mmCIF file of C-alpha atoms in Angstrom:
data_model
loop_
_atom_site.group_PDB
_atom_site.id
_atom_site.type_symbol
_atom_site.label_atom_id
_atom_site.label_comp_id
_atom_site.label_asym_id
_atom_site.label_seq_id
_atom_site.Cartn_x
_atom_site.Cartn_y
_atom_site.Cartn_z
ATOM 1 C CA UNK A 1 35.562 -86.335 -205.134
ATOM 2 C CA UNK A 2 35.300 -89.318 -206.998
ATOM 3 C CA UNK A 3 37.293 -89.416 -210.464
ATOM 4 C CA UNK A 4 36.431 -92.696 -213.124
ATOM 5 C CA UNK A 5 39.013 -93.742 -215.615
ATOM 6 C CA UNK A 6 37.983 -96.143 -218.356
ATOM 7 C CA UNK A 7 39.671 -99.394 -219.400
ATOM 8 C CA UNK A 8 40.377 -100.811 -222.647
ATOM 9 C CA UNK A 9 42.520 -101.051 -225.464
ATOM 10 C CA UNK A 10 43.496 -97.679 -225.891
ATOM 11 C CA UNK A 11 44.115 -97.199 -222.265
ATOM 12 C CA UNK A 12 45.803 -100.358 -221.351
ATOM 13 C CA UNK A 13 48.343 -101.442 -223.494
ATOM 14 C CA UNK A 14 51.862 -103.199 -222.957
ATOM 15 C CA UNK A 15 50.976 -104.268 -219.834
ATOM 16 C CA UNK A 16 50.947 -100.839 -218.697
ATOM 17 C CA UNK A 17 48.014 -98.332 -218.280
ATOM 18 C CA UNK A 18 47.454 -94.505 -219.189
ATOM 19 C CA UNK A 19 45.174 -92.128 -219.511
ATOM 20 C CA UNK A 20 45.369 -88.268 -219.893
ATOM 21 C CA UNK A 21 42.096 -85.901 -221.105
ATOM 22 C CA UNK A 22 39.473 -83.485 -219.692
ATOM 23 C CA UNK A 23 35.936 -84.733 -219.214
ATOM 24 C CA UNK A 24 33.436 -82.076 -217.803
ATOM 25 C CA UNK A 25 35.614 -79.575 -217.480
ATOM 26 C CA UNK A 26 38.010 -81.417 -215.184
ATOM 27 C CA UNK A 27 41.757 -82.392 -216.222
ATOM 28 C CA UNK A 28 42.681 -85.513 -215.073
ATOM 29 C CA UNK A 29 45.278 -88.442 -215.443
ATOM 30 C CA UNK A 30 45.847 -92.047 -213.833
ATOM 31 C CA UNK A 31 49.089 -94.137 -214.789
ATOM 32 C CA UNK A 32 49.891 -97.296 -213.017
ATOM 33 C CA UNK A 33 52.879 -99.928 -214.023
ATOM 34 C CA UNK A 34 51.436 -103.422 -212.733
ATOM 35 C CA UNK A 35 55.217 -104.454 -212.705
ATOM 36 C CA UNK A 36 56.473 -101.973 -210.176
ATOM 37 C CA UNK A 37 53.219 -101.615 -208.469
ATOM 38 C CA UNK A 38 53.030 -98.065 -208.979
ATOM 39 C CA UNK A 39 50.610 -94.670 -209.924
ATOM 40 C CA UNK A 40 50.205 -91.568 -210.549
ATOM 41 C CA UNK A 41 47.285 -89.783 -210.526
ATOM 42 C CA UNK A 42 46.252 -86.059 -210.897
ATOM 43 C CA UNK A 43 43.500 -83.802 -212.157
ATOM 44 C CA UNK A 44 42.985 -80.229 -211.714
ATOM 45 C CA UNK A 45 39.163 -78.097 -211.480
ATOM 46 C CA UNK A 46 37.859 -80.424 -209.448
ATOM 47 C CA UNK A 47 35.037 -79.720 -206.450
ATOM 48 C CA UNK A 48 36.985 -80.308 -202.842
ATOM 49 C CA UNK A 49 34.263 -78.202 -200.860
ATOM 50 C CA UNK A 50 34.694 -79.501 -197.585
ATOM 51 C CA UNK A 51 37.656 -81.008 -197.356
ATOM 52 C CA UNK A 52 39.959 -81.489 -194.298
ATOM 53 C CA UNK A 53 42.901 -83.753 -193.293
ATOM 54 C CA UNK A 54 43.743 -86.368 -193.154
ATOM 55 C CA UNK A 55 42.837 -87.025 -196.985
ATOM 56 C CA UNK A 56 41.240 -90.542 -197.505
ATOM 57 C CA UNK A 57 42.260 -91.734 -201.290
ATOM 58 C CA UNK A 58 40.822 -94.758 -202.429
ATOM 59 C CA UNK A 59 41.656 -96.500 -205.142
ATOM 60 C CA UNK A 60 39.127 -99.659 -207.186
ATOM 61 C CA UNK A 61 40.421 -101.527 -209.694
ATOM 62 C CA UNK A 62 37.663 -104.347 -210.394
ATOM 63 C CA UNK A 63 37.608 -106.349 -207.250
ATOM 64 C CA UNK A 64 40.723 -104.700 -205.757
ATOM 65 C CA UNK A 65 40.309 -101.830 -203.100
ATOM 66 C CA UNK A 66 42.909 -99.808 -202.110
ATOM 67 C CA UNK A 67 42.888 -97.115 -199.214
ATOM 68 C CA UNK A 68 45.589 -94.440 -197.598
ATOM 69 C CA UNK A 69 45.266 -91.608 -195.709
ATOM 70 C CA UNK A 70 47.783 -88.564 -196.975
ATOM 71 C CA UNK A 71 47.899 -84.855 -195.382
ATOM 72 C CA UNK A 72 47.247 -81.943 -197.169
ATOM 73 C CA UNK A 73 50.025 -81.760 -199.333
ATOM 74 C CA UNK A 74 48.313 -83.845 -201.982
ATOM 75 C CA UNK A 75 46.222 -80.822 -202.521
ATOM 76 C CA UNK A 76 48.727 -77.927 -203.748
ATOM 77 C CA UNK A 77 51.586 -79.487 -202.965
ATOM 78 C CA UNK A 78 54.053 -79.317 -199.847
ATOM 79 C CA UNK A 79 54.105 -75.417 -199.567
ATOM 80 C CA UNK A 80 50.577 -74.536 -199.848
ATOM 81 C CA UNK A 81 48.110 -75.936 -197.400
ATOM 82 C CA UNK A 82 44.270 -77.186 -197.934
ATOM 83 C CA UNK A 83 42.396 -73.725 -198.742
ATOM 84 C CA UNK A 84 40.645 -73.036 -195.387
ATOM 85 C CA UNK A 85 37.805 -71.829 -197.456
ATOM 86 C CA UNK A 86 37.223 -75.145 -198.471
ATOM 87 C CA UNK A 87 35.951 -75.524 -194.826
ATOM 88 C CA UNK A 88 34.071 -72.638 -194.067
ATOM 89 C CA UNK A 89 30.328 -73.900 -193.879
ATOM 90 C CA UNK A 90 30.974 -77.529 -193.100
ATOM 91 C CA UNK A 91 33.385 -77.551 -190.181
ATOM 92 C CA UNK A 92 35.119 -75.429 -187.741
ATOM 93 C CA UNK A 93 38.585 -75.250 -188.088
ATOM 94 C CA UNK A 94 41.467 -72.844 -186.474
ATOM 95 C CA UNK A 95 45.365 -72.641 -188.164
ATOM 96 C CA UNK A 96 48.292 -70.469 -186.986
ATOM 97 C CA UNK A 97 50.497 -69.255 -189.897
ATOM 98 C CA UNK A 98 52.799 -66.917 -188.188
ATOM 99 C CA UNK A 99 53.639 -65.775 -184.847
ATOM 100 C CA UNK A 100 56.192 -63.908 -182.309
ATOM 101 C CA UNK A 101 56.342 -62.694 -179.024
ATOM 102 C CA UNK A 102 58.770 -59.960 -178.543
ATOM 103 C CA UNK A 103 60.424 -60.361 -175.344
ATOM 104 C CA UNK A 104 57.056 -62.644 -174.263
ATOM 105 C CA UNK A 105 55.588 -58.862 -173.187
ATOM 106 C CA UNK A 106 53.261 -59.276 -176.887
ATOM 107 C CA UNK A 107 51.538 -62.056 -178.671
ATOM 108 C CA UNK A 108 51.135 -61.556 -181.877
ATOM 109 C CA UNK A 109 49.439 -64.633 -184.101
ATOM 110 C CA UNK A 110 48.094 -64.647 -187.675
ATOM 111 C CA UNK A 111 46.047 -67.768 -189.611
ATOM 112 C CA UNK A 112 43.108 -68.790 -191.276
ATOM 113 C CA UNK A 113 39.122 -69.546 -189.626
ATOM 114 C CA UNK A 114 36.521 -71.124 -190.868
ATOM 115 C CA UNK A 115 32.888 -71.868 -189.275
ATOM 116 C CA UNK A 116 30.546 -74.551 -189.467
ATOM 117 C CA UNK A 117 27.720 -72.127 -190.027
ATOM 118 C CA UNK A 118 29.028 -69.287 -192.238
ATOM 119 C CA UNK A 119 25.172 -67.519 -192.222
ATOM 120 C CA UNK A 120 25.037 -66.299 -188.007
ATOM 121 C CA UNK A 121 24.949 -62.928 -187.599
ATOM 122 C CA UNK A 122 27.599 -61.051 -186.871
ATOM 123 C CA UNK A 123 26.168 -59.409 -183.708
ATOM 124 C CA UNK A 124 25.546 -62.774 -182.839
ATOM 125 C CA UNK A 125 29.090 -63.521 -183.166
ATOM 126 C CA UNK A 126 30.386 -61.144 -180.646
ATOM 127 C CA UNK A 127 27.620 -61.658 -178.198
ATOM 128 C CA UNK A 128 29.718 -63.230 -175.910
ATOM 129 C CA UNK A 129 32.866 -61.568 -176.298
ATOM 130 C CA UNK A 130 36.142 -62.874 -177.629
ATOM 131 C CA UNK A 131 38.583 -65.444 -175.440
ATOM 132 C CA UNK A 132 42.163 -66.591 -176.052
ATOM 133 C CA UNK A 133 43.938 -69.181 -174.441
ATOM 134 C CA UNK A 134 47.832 -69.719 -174.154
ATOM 135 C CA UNK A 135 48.482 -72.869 -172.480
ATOM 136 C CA UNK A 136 47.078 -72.139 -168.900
ATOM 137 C CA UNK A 137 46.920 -68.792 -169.699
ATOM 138 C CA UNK A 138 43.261 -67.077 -170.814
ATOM 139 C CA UNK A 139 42.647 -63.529 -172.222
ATOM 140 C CA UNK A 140 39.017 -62.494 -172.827
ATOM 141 C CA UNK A 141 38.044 -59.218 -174.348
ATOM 142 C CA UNK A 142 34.469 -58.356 -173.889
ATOM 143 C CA UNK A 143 31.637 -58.237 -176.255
ATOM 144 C CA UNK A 144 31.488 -54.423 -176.081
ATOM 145 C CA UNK A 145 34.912 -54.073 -177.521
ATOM 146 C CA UNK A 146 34.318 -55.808 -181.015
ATOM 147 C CA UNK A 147 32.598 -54.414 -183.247
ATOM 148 C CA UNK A 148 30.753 -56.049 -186.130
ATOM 149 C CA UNK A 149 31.280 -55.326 -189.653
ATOM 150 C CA UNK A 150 30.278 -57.035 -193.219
ATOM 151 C CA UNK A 151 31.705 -60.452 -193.471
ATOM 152 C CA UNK A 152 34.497 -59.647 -189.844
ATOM 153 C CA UNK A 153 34.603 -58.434 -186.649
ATOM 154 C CA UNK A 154 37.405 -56.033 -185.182
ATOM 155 C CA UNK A 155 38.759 -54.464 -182.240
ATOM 156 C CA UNK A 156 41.285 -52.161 -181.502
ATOM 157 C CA UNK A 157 42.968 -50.846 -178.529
ATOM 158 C CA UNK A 158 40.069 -53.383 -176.216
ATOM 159 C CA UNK A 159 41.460 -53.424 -172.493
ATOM 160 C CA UNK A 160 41.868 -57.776 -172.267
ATOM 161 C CA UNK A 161 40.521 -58.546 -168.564
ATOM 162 C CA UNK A 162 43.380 -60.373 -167.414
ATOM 163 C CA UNK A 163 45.535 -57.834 -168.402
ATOM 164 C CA UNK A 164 46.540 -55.882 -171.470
ATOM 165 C CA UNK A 165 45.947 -54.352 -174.777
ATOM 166 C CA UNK A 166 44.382 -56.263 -177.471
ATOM 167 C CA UNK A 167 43.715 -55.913 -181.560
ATOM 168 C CA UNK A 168 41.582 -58.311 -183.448
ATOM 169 C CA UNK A 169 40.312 -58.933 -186.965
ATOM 170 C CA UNK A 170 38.444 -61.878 -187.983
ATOM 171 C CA UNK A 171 37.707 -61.957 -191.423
ATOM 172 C CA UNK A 172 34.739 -64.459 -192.705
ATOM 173 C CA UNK A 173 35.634 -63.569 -196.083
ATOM 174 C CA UNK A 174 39.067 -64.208 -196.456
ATOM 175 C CA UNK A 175 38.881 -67.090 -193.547
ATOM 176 C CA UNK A 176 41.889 -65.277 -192.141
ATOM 177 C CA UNK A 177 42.646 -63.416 -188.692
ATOM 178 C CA UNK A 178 44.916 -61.095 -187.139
ATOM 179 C CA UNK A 179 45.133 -61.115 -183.297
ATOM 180 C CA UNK A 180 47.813 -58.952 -181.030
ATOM 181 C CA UNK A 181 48.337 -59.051 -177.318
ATOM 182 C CA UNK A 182 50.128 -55.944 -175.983
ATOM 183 C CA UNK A 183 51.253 -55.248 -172.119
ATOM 184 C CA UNK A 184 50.777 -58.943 -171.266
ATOM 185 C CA UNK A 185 53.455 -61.827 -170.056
ATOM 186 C CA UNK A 186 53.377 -64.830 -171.423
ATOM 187 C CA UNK A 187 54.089 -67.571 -168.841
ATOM 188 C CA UNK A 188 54.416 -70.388 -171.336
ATOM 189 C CA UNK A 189 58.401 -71.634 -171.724
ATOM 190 C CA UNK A 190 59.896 -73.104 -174.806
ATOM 191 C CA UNK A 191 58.074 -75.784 -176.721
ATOM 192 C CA UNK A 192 54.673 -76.508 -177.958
ATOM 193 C CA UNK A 193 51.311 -74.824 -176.559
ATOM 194 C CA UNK A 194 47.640 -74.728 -177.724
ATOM 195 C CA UNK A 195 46.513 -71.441 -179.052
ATOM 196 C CA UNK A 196 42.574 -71.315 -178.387
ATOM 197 C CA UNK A 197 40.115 -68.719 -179.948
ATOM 198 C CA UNK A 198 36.519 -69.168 -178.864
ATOM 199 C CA UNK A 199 33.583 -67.338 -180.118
ATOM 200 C CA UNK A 200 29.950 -67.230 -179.432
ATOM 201 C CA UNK A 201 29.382 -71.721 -180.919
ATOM 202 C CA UNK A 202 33.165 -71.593 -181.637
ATOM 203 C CA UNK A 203 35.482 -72.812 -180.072
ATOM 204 C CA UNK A 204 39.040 -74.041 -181.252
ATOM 205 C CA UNK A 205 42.447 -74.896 -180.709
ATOM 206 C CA UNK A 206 46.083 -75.351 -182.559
ATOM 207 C CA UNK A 207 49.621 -75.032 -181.356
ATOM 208 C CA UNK A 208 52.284 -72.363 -180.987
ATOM 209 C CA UNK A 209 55.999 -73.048 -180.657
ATOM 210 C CA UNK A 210 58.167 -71.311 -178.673
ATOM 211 C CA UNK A 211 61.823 -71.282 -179.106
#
């Protein structure tokens, strides 16, 4: 994403520069105060397909090249995350939202998917069944317990291997998923543990936390 603001007399006065319009169809605006050393910059309708964290923002002033890396906040601000859509297609990614574990006899975690290849079939998909890792723990539900639908694959009621009752939904659409873990104990203790899905080609990880 690469925004260009122009310099002159209109935009640079008192020592000071502004700018504030909408070119193209984007809305965008760059301050800076040479005295303090600081910016501001926004713009809004802009193309971020593909983008994960950490964001790189550069910044060229003539010879002068500035460059910091800044999480996902800079996109929505501090309470909405990077759309995971954004993702789908060019990388595969994996975020827990929520989660609880009622008396650590059921799992139950919610987030947002996306794939690096958004156009395998969904048959394809389930081929090789469905595994979830806690820690050191793994859970696998086989391939003949999901079934493949437009844009998601499901399961309900699928007898996990290792032991207990599982219910899935992986929606490619909305990049979201649903997963539950009945009739299971969870071995982990308090504190931080991966959280794996993995998936015919995917295969990914990020953390649960455990009071």
């Amino acid at each position: 994403c690469v925004l260009a603001f122009l310099i002159n007399d209109k935009t640079f006065k008192n020592s000071r520069y502004s700018y504030s319009g909408t070119e193209n169809g984007i809305r965008k605006s760059f301050t800076y105060n040479p005295e303090t050393g600081k910016f501001s910059l926004a713009a809004s309708n802009v193309e971020l397909l593909g983008l994960g964290c950490p964001v790189t923002v550069e910044i060229e002033i003539g010879d002068y090249i500035g460059v910091a890396e800044v999480n996902e906040t800079i996109v929505n601000g501090p309470r909405v995350p990077i759309p995971i859509k954004l993702m789908m297609g060019v990388k595969d990614v994996l975020r827990v939202d929520n989660h609880r574990e009622p008396g650590k006899k059921q799992l139950s975690v919610s987030g947002g998917f996306a794939v690096e290849d958004p156009n395998v079939s969904m048959a394809n998909r389930v081929s090789e069944g469905l595994v979830v890792t806690l820690g050191t723990q793994q859970f696998t539900i086989p391939a003949n317990k999901l079934k493949a639908g437009k844009e998601k694959f499901t399961c309900s009621r699928a007898q996990v291997t290792e032991g207990g009752i599982a219910a899935a939904n992986f929606n490619f659409g909305r990049c979201s998923f649903i997963l539950t873990i009945k009739k299971m104990t969870i071995t982990a203790g308090s504190g931080t543990v991966d959280f794996g899905v993995a998936f015919a080609d995917y295969n990914e990880v990020d953390q649960i936390t455990f009071p």
